mmCIF file with all atom_site columns, C-alpha atoms in Angstrom:
data_model
loop_
_atom_site.group_PDB
_atom_site.id
_atom_site.type_symbol
_atom_site.label_atom_id
_atom_site.label_alt_id
_atom_site.label_comp_id
_atom_site.label_asym_id
_atom_site.label_entity_id
_atom_site.label_seq_id
_atom_site.pdbx_PDB_ins_code
_atom_site.Cartn_x
_atom_site.Cartn_y
_atom_site.Cartn_z
_atom_site.occupancy
_atom_site.B_iso_or_equiv
_atom_site.pdbx_formal_charge
_atom_site.auth_seq_id
_atom_site.auth_comp_id
_atom_site.auth_asym_id
_atom_site.auth_atom_id
_atom_site.pdbx_PDB_model_num
ATOM 1   C CA . MET A 1 1   ? -27.351 203.864 -155.413 1.00 0.00 ? 1   MET A CA 1
ATOM 2   C CA . ARG A 1 2   ? -23.600 203.495 -155.715 1.00 0.00 ? 2   ARG A CA 1
ATOM 3   C CA . ASP A 1 3   ? -23.716 200.108 -157.273 1.00 0.00 ? 3   ASP A CA 1
ATOM 4   C CA . VAL A 1 4   ? -26.383 200.636 -160.126 1.00 0.00 ? 4   VAL A CA 1
ATOM 5   C CA . LYS A 1 5   ? -23.951 199.081 -162.543 1.00 0.00 ? 5   LYS A CA 1
ATOM 6   C CA . ASN A 1 6   ? -24.257 195.785 -160.752 1.00 0.00 ? 6   ASN A CA 1
ATOM 7   C CA . TYR A 1 7   ? -28.089 195.673 -161.681 1.00 0.00 ? 7   TYR A CA 1
ATOM 8   C CA . ARG A 1 8   ? -29.656 194.612 -164.923 1.00 0.00 ? 8   ARG A CA 1
ATOM 9   C CA . LEU A 1 9   ? -33.182 193.835 -166.055 1.00 0.00 ? 9   LEU A CA 1
ATOM 10  C CA . GLY A 1 10  ? -33.410 190.028 -166.160 1.00 0.00 ? 10  GLY A CA 1
ATOM 11  C CA . PHE A 1 11  ? -35.505 187.020 -164.860 1.00 0.00 ? 11  PHE A CA 1
ATOM 12  C CA . ASP A 1 12  ? -34.909 185.321 -161.659 1.00 0.00 ? 12  ASP A CA 1
ATOM 13  C CA . PRO A 1 13  ? -36.970 182.092 -161.748 1.00 0.00 ? 13  PRO A CA 1
ATOM 14  C CA . TRP A 1 14  ? -36.242 181.435 -158.146 1.00 0.00 ? 14  TRP A CA 1
ATOM 15  C CA . GLY A 1 15  ? -37.831 184.853 -157.098 1.00 0.00 ? 15  GLY A CA 1
ATOM 16  C CA . LEU A 1 16  ? -40.788 183.919 -159.331 1.00 0.00 ? 16  LEU A CA 1
ATOM 17  C CA . ALA A 1 17  ? -41.118 180.672 -157.803 1.00 0.00 ? 17  ALA A CA 1
ATOM 18  C CA . LEU A 1 18  ? -40.739 182.085 -153.943 1.00 0.00 ? 18  LEU A CA 1
ATOM 19  C CA . PHE A 1 19  ? -43.447 184.702 -154.610 1.00 0.00 ? 19  PHE A CA 1
ATOM 20  C CA . LEU A 1 20  ? -45.808 182.031 -156.114 1.00 0.00 ? 20  LEU A CA 1
ATOM 21  C CA . LEU A 1 21  ? -45.055 179.902 -153.263 1.00 0.00 ? 21  LEU A CA 1
ATOM 22  C CA . ILE A 1 22  ? -45.883 182.509 -151.032 1.00 0.00 ? 22  ILE A CA 1
ATOM 23  C CA . MET A 1 23  ? -49.124 183.440 -152.900 1.00 0.00 ? 23  MET A CA 1
ATOM 24  C CA . LEU A 1 24  ? -50.227 179.802 -152.907 1.00 0.00 ? 24  LEU A CA 1
ATOM 25  C CA . PRO A 1 25  ? -52.239 179.763 -149.757 1.00 0.00 ? 25  PRO A CA 1
ATOM 26  C CA . ASN A 1 26  ? -53.617 183.295 -150.832 1.00 0.00 ? 26  ASN A CA 1
ATOM 27  C CA . PHE A 1 27  ? -55.113 181.682 -153.911 1.00 0.00 ? 27  PHE A CA 1
ATOM 28  C CA . VAL A 1 28  ? -56.794 178.920 -151.651 1.00 0.00 ? 28  VAL A CA 1
ATOM 29  C CA . TRP A 1 29  ? -57.935 181.548 -149.293 1.00 0.00 ? 29  TRP A CA 1
ATOM 30  C CA . PHE A 1 30  ? -59.557 183.467 -152.064 1.00 0.00 ? 30  PHE A CA 1
ATOM 31  C CA . ALA A 1 31  ? -61.568 180.531 -153.378 1.00 0.00 ? 31  ALA A CA 1
ATOM 32  C CA . LEU A 1 32  ? -62.281 178.517 -149.924 1.00 0.00 ? 32  LEU A CA 1
ATOM 33  C CA . PRO A 1 33  ? -63.062 180.900 -146.811 1.00 0.00 ? 33  PRO A CA 1
ATOM 34  C CA . ALA A 1 34  ? -61.617 179.743 -143.766 1.00 0.00 ? 34  ALA A CA 1
ATOM 35  C CA . PRO A 1 35  ? -63.721 179.063 -140.421 1.00 0.00 ? 35  PRO A CA 1
ATOM 36  C CA . ASN A 1 36  ? -63.676 182.297 -138.329 1.00 0.00 ? 36  ASN A CA 1
ATOM 37  C CA . ASP A 1 37  ? -62.238 184.219 -141.504 1.00 0.00 ? 37  ASP A CA 1
ATOM 38  C CA . VAL A 1 38  ? -61.329 187.667 -140.084 1.00 0.00 ? 38  VAL A CA 1
ATOM 39  C CA . LEU A 1 39  ? -59.190 188.332 -142.556 1.00 0.00 ? 39  LEU A CA 1
ATOM 40  C CA . ARG A 1 40  ? -62.250 189.102 -144.757 1.00 0.00 ? 40  ARG A CA 1
ATOM 41  C CA . ASP A 1 41  ? -63.531 191.838 -142.567 1.00 0.00 ? 41  ASP A CA 1
ATOM 42  C CA . GLU A 1 42  ? -63.241 195.370 -143.531 1.00 0.00 ? 42  GLU A CA 1
ATOM 43  C CA . SER A 1 43  ? -59.887 196.997 -142.924 1.00 0.00 ? 43  SER A CA 1
ATOM 44  C CA . VAL A 1 44  ? -59.650 200.105 -140.639 1.00 0.00 ? 44  VAL A CA 1
ATOM 45  C CA . THR A 1 45  ? -56.202 200.912 -142.689 1.00 0.00 ? 45  THR A CA 1
ATOM 46  C CA . PRO A 1 46  ? -57.264 201.522 -146.232 1.00 0.00 ? 46  PRO A CA 1
ATOM 47  C CA . LEU A 1 47  ? -54.479 204.012 -146.964 1.00 0.00 ? 47  LEU A CA 1
ATOM 48  C CA . ILE A 1 48  ? -51.908 201.652 -145.494 1.00 0.00 ? 48  ILE A CA 1
ATOM 49  C CA . ASP A 1 49  ? -53.592 198.716 -147.447 1.00 0.00 ? 49  ASP A CA 1
ATOM 50  C CA . ALA A 1 50  ? -53.351 200.660 -150.866 1.00 0.00 ? 50  ALA A CA 1
ATOM 51  C CA . ILE A 1 51  ? -49.688 201.527 -150.074 1.00 0.00 ? 51  ILE A CA 1
ATOM 52  C CA . ALA A 1 52  ? -48.995 197.931 -149.407 1.00 0.00 ? 52  ALA A CA 1
ATOM 53  C CA . GLN A 1 53  ? -50.630 196.718 -152.557 1.00 0.00 ? 53  GLN A CA 1
ATOM 54  C CA . VAL A 1 54  ? -48.672 199.090 -154.763 1.00 0.00 ? 54  VAL A CA 1
ATOM 55  C CA . PHE A 1 55  ? -45.436 197.885 -153.042 1.00 0.00 ? 55  PHE A CA 1
ATOM 56  C CA . GLN A 1 56  ? -46.481 194.292 -153.185 1.00 0.00 ? 56  GLN A CA 1
ATOM 57  C CA . ILE A 1 57  ? -46.460 194.686 -156.906 1.00 0.00 ? 57  ILE A CA 1
ATOM 58  C CA . ILE A 1 58  ? -43.057 196.576 -156.769 1.00 0.00 ? 58  ILE A CA 1
ATOM 59  C CA . VAL A 1 59  ? -41.684 193.563 -154.579 1.00 0.00 ? 59  VAL A CA 1
ATOM 60  C CA . ALA A 1 60  ? -42.951 190.975 -157.068 1.00 0.00 ? 60  ALA A CA 1
ATOM 61  C CA . ALA A 1 61  ? -41.189 192.740 -160.111 1.00 0.00 ? 61  ALA A CA 1
ATOM 62  C CA . SER A 1 62  ? -37.991 193.190 -158.258 1.00 0.00 ? 62  SER A CA 1
ATOM 63  C CA . LEU A 1 63  ? -37.819 189.706 -157.025 1.00 0.00 ? 63  LEU A CA 1
ATOM 64  C CA . CYS A 1 64  ? -38.399 188.439 -160.643 1.00 0.00 ? 64  CYS A CA 1
ATOM 65  C CA . ALA A 1 65  ? -36.831 191.039 -162.793 1.00 0.00 ? 65  ALA A CA 1
ATOM 66  C CA . VAL A 1 66  ? -34.044 192.751 -161.272 1.00 0.00 ? 66  VAL A CA 1
ATOM 67  C CA . VAL A 1 67  ? -30.683 190.799 -160.956 1.00 0.00 ? 67  VAL A CA 1
ATOM 68  C CA . ASN A 1 68  ? -27.634 191.813 -159.281 1.00 0.00 ? 68  ASN A CA 1
ATOM 69  C CA . VAL A 1 69  ? -24.695 190.277 -161.500 1.00 0.00 ? 69  VAL A CA 1
ATOM 70  C CA . THR A 1 70  ? -22.442 190.047 -158.590 1.00 0.00 ? 70  THR A CA 1
ATOM 71  C CA . ARG A 1 71  ? -24.763 187.678 -156.306 1.00 0.00 ? 71  ARG A CA 1
ATOM 72  C CA . ASP A 1 72  ? -23.648 184.497 -155.295 1.00 0.00 ? 72  ASP A CA 1
ATOM 73  C CA . LYS A 1 73  ? -24.691 181.520 -157.444 1.00 0.00 ? 73  LYS A CA 1
ATOM 74  C CA . PRO A 1 74  ? -25.979 179.249 -155.947 1.00 0.00 ? 74  PRO A CA 1
ATOM 75  C CA . MET A 1 75  ? -27.623 181.007 -152.940 1.00 0.00 ? 75  MET A CA 1
ATOM 76  C CA . GLY A 1 76  ? -25.818 180.326 -149.760 1.00 0.00 ? 76  GLY A CA 1
ATOM 77  C CA . ARG A 1 77  ? -27.164 177.675 -147.553 1.00 0.00 ? 77  ARG A CA 1
ATOM 78  C CA . ARG A 1 78  ? -28.133 179.797 -144.399 1.00 0.00 ? 78  ARG A CA 1
ATOM 79  C CA . TYR A 1 79  ? -29.977 182.044 -146.849 1.00 0.00 ? 79  TYR A CA 1
ATOM 80  C CA . LEU A 1 80  ? -31.754 179.029 -148.492 1.00 0.00 ? 80  LEU A CA 1
ATOM 81  C CA . ALA A 1 81  ? -32.336 177.640 -144.834 1.00 0.00 ? 81  ALA A CA 1
ATOM 82  C CA . GLY A 1 82  ? -33.779 181.118 -143.734 1.00 0.00 ? 82  GLY A CA 1
ATOM 83  C CA . ALA A 1 83  ? -36.056 181.404 -146.599 1.00 0.00 ? 83  ALA A CA 1
ATOM 84  C CA . ALA A 1 84  ? -37.450 177.818 -146.428 1.00 0.00 ? 84  ALA A CA 1
ATOM 85  C CA . ALA A 1 85  ? -37.951 178.181 -142.376 1.00 0.00 ? 85  ALA A CA 1
ATOM 86  C CA . CYS A 1 86  ? -40.199 181.514 -143.265 1.00 0.00 ? 86  CYS A CA 1
ATOM 87  C CA . VAL A 1 87  ? -41.996 179.573 -145.983 1.00 0.00 ? 87  VAL A CA 1
ATOM 88  C CA . VAL A 1 88  ? -42.493 176.695 -143.569 1.00 0.00 ? 88  VAL A CA 1
ATOM 89  C CA . LEU A 1 89  ? -43.760 178.821 -140.698 1.00 0.00 ? 89  LEU A CA 1
ATOM 90  C CA . TYR A 1 90  ? -46.018 180.935 -143.075 1.00 0.00 ? 90  TYR A CA 1
ATOM 91  C CA . PHE A 1 91  ? -47.538 177.424 -144.229 1.00 0.00 ? 91  PHE A CA 1
ATOM 92  C CA . ALA A 1 92  ? -47.895 176.437 -140.612 1.00 0.00 ? 92  ALA A CA 1
ATOM 93  C CA . GLY A 1 93  ? -49.756 179.768 -140.000 1.00 0.00 ? 93  GLY A CA 1
ATOM 94  C CA . TRP A 1 94  ? -52.169 179.232 -142.674 1.00 0.00 ? 94  TRP A CA 1
ATOM 95  C CA . THR A 1 95  ? -52.842 175.772 -141.367 1.00 0.00 ? 95  THR A CA 1
ATOM 96  C CA . ALA A 1 96  ? -53.512 177.128 -137.886 1.00 0.00 ? 96  ALA A CA 1
ATOM 97  C CA . TYR A 1 97  ? -55.663 179.810 -139.436 1.00 0.00 ? 97  TYR A CA 1
ATOM 98  C CA . TYR A 1 98  ? -57.804 177.057 -141.182 1.00 0.00 ? 98  TYR A CA 1
ATOM 99  C CA . ALA A 1 99  ? -58.092 175.326 -137.946 1.00 0.00 ? 99  ALA A CA 1
ATOM 100 C CA . GLY A 1 100 ? -59.933 178.142 -136.648 1.00 0.00 ? 100 GLY A CA 1
ATOM 101 C CA . ILE A 1 101 ? -56.916 179.388 -134.670 1.00 0.00 ? 101 ILE A CA 1
ATOM 102 C CA . VAL A 1 102 ? -57.143 183.179 -134.761 1.00 0.00 ? 102 VAL A CA 1
ATOM 103 C CA . ASN A 1 103 ? -54.899 184.857 -132.344 1.00 0.00 ? 103 ASN A CA 1
ATOM 104 C CA . PRO A 1 104 ? -51.800 187.477 -132.492 1.00 0.00 ? 104 PRO A CA 1
ATOM 105 C CA . ALA A 1 105 ? -49.321 184.894 -132.820 1.00 0.00 ? 105 ALA A CA 1
ATOM 106 C CA . VAL A 1 106 ? -50.973 183.443 -136.138 1.00 0.00 ? 106 VAL A CA 1
ATOM 107 C CA . ILE A 1 107 ? -52.268 186.844 -137.426 1.00 0.00 ? 107 ILE A CA 1
ATOM 108 C CA . LEU A 1 108 ? -48.146 187.855 -136.988 1.00 0.00 ? 108 LEU A CA 1
ATOM 109 C CA . THR A 1 109 ? -46.972 184.765 -138.696 1.00 0.00 ? 109 THR A CA 1
ATOM 110 C CA . LEU A 1 110 ? -49.262 185.477 -141.523 1.00 0.00 ? 110 LEU A CA 1
ATOM 111 C CA . CYS A 1 111 ? -47.832 188.889 -141.671 1.00 0.00 ? 111 CYS A CA 1
ATOM 112 C CA . LEU A 1 112 ? -44.289 188.430 -140.782 1.00 0.00 ? 112 LEU A CA 1
ATOM 113 C CA . ALA A 1 113 ? -43.202 185.056 -142.225 1.00 0.00 ? 113 ALA A CA 1
ATOM 114 C CA . PRO A 1 114 ? -43.748 185.693 -146.230 1.00 0.00 ? 114 PRO A CA 1
ATOM 115 C CA . CYS A 1 115 ? -42.082 189.110 -145.709 1.00 0.00 ? 115 CYS A CA 1
ATOM 116 C CA . GLY A 1 116 ? -38.944 187.291 -144.065 1.00 0.00 ? 116 GLY A CA 1
ATOM 117 C CA . ALA A 1 117 ? -38.859 184.940 -146.846 1.00 0.00 ? 117 ALA A CA 1
ATOM 118 C CA . PHE A 1 118 ? -38.833 187.986 -149.306 1.00 0.00 ? 118 PHE A CA 1
ATOM 119 C CA . LEU A 1 119 ? -36.090 189.804 -147.335 1.00 0.00 ? 119 LEU A CA 1
ATOM 120 C CA . VAL A 1 120 ? -33.753 186.687 -146.905 1.00 0.00 ? 120 VAL A CA 1
ATOM 121 C CA . PHE A 1 121 ? -33.916 186.139 -150.590 1.00 0.00 ? 121 PHE A CA 1
ATOM 122 C CA . ALA A 1 122 ? -33.495 189.604 -151.365 1.00 0.00 ? 122 ALA A CA 1
ATOM 123 C CA . LEU A 1 123 ? -30.299 189.689 -149.263 1.00 0.00 ? 123 LEU A CA 1
ATOM 124 C CA . ALA A 1 124 ? -29.025 186.421 -150.647 1.00 0.00 ? 124 ALA A CA 1
ATOM 125 C CA . ARG A 1 125 ? -29.406 187.939 -154.142 1.00 0.00 ? 125 ARG A CA 1
ATOM 126 C CA . LYS A 1 126 ? -28.088 191.146 -153.094 1.00 0.00 ? 126 LYS A CA 1
ATOM 127 C CA . ASN A 1 127 ? -30.933 192.759 -154.420 1.00 0.00 ? 127 ASN A CA 1
ATOM 128 C CA . ALA A 1 128 ? -31.220 196.227 -152.978 1.00 0.00 ? 128 ALA A CA 1
ATOM 129 C CA . PRO A 1 129 ? -34.328 197.108 -154.849 1.00 0.00 ? 129 PRO A CA 1
ATOM 130 C CA . ALA A 1 130 ? -36.414 194.139 -153.580 1.00 0.00 ? 130 ALA A CA 1
ATOM 131 C CA . LEU A 1 131 ? -34.820 194.499 -150.028 1.00 0.00 ? 131 LEU A CA 1
ATOM 132 C CA . VAL A 1 132 ? -36.192 198.110 -149.893 1.00 0.00 ? 132 VAL A CA 1
ATOM 133 C CA . SER A 1 133 ? -39.444 197.568 -151.340 1.00 0.00 ? 133 SER A CA 1
ATOM 134 C CA . THR A 1 134 ? -39.856 194.602 -149.277 1.00 0.00 ? 134 THR A CA 1
ATOM 135 C CA . GLY A 1 135 ? -39.162 196.553 -146.204 1.00 0.00 ? 135 GLY A CA 1
ATOM 136 C CA . ILE A 1 136 ? -41.644 199.210 -147.111 1.00 0.00 ? 136 ILE A CA 1
ATOM 137 C CA . PHE A 1 137 ? -44.365 196.382 -147.721 1.00 0.00 ? 137 PHE A CA 1
ATOM 138 C CA . THR A 1 138 ? -43.393 194.573 -144.582 1.00 0.00 ? 138 THR A CA 1
ATOM 139 C CA . LEU A 1 139 ? -43.723 197.909 -142.541 1.00 0.00 ? 139 LEU A CA 1
ATOM 140 C CA . CYS A 1 140 ? -47.301 198.478 -144.178 1.00 0.00 ? 140 CYS A CA 1
ATOM 141 C CA . HIS A 1 141 ? -48.423 194.797 -143.664 1.00 0.00 ? 141 HIS A CA 1
ATOM 142 C CA . PHE A 1 142 ? -47.398 195.028 -140.062 1.00 0.00 ? 142 PHE A CA 1
ATOM 143 C CA . ILE A 1 143 ? -49.360 198.117 -139.350 1.00 0.00 ? 143 ILE A CA 1
ATOM 144 C CA . PHE A 1 144 ? -52.443 196.481 -141.312 1.00 0.00 ? 144 PHE A CA 1
ATOM 145 C CA . ALA A 1 145 ? -52.228 193.233 -139.201 1.00 0.00 ? 145 ALA A CA 1
ATOM 146 C CA . THR A 1 146 ? -51.501 195.015 -135.796 1.00 0.00 ? 146 THR A CA 1
ATOM 147 C CA . ALA A 1 147 ? -54.353 197.642 -136.468 1.00 0.00 ? 147 ALA A CA 1
ATOM 148 C CA . ASN A 1 148 ? -56.982 195.478 -137.493 1.00 0.00 ? 148 ASN A CA 1
ATOM 149 C CA . PHE A 1 149 ? -56.422 192.266 -135.498 1.00 0.00 ? 149 PHE A CA 1
ATOM 150 C CA . ILE A 1 150 ? -54.231 192.808 -132.733 1.00 0.00 ? 150 ILE A CA 1
ATOM 151 C CA . LEU A 1 151 ? -54.986 196.414 -131.083 1.00 0.00 ? 151 LEU A CA 1
#
């Protein structure tokens, strides 16, 4: 990391807000099962799932607690629009899932849209640790979704 000097531990409230916004449908799902709730089926990728869980924690920590002092303030409109589009797409995916629609498009939306929001946010914040950890999480999440629900 050539620009380590640009990073400090701090608090990014927007990183926390994005993470909690993405987690909101998951909290609903934990409490209220959806019809045709295939996401509760036993996974065929337990090792990938464990790696993903570790990186999900690292993603949350790096989005919320790693600050690049050279980042743009405020976040550029294109980045904001990109992250917002991913969040809207993610909520649309959950709406479809709760309407009983379970197909590859919905599963991939639930898998990739939140990751896209995190990636766009990390890019906007010039947050390399969040970008790398989100990339690894995205790969694990994609393998999980594909192996369990698409193949």
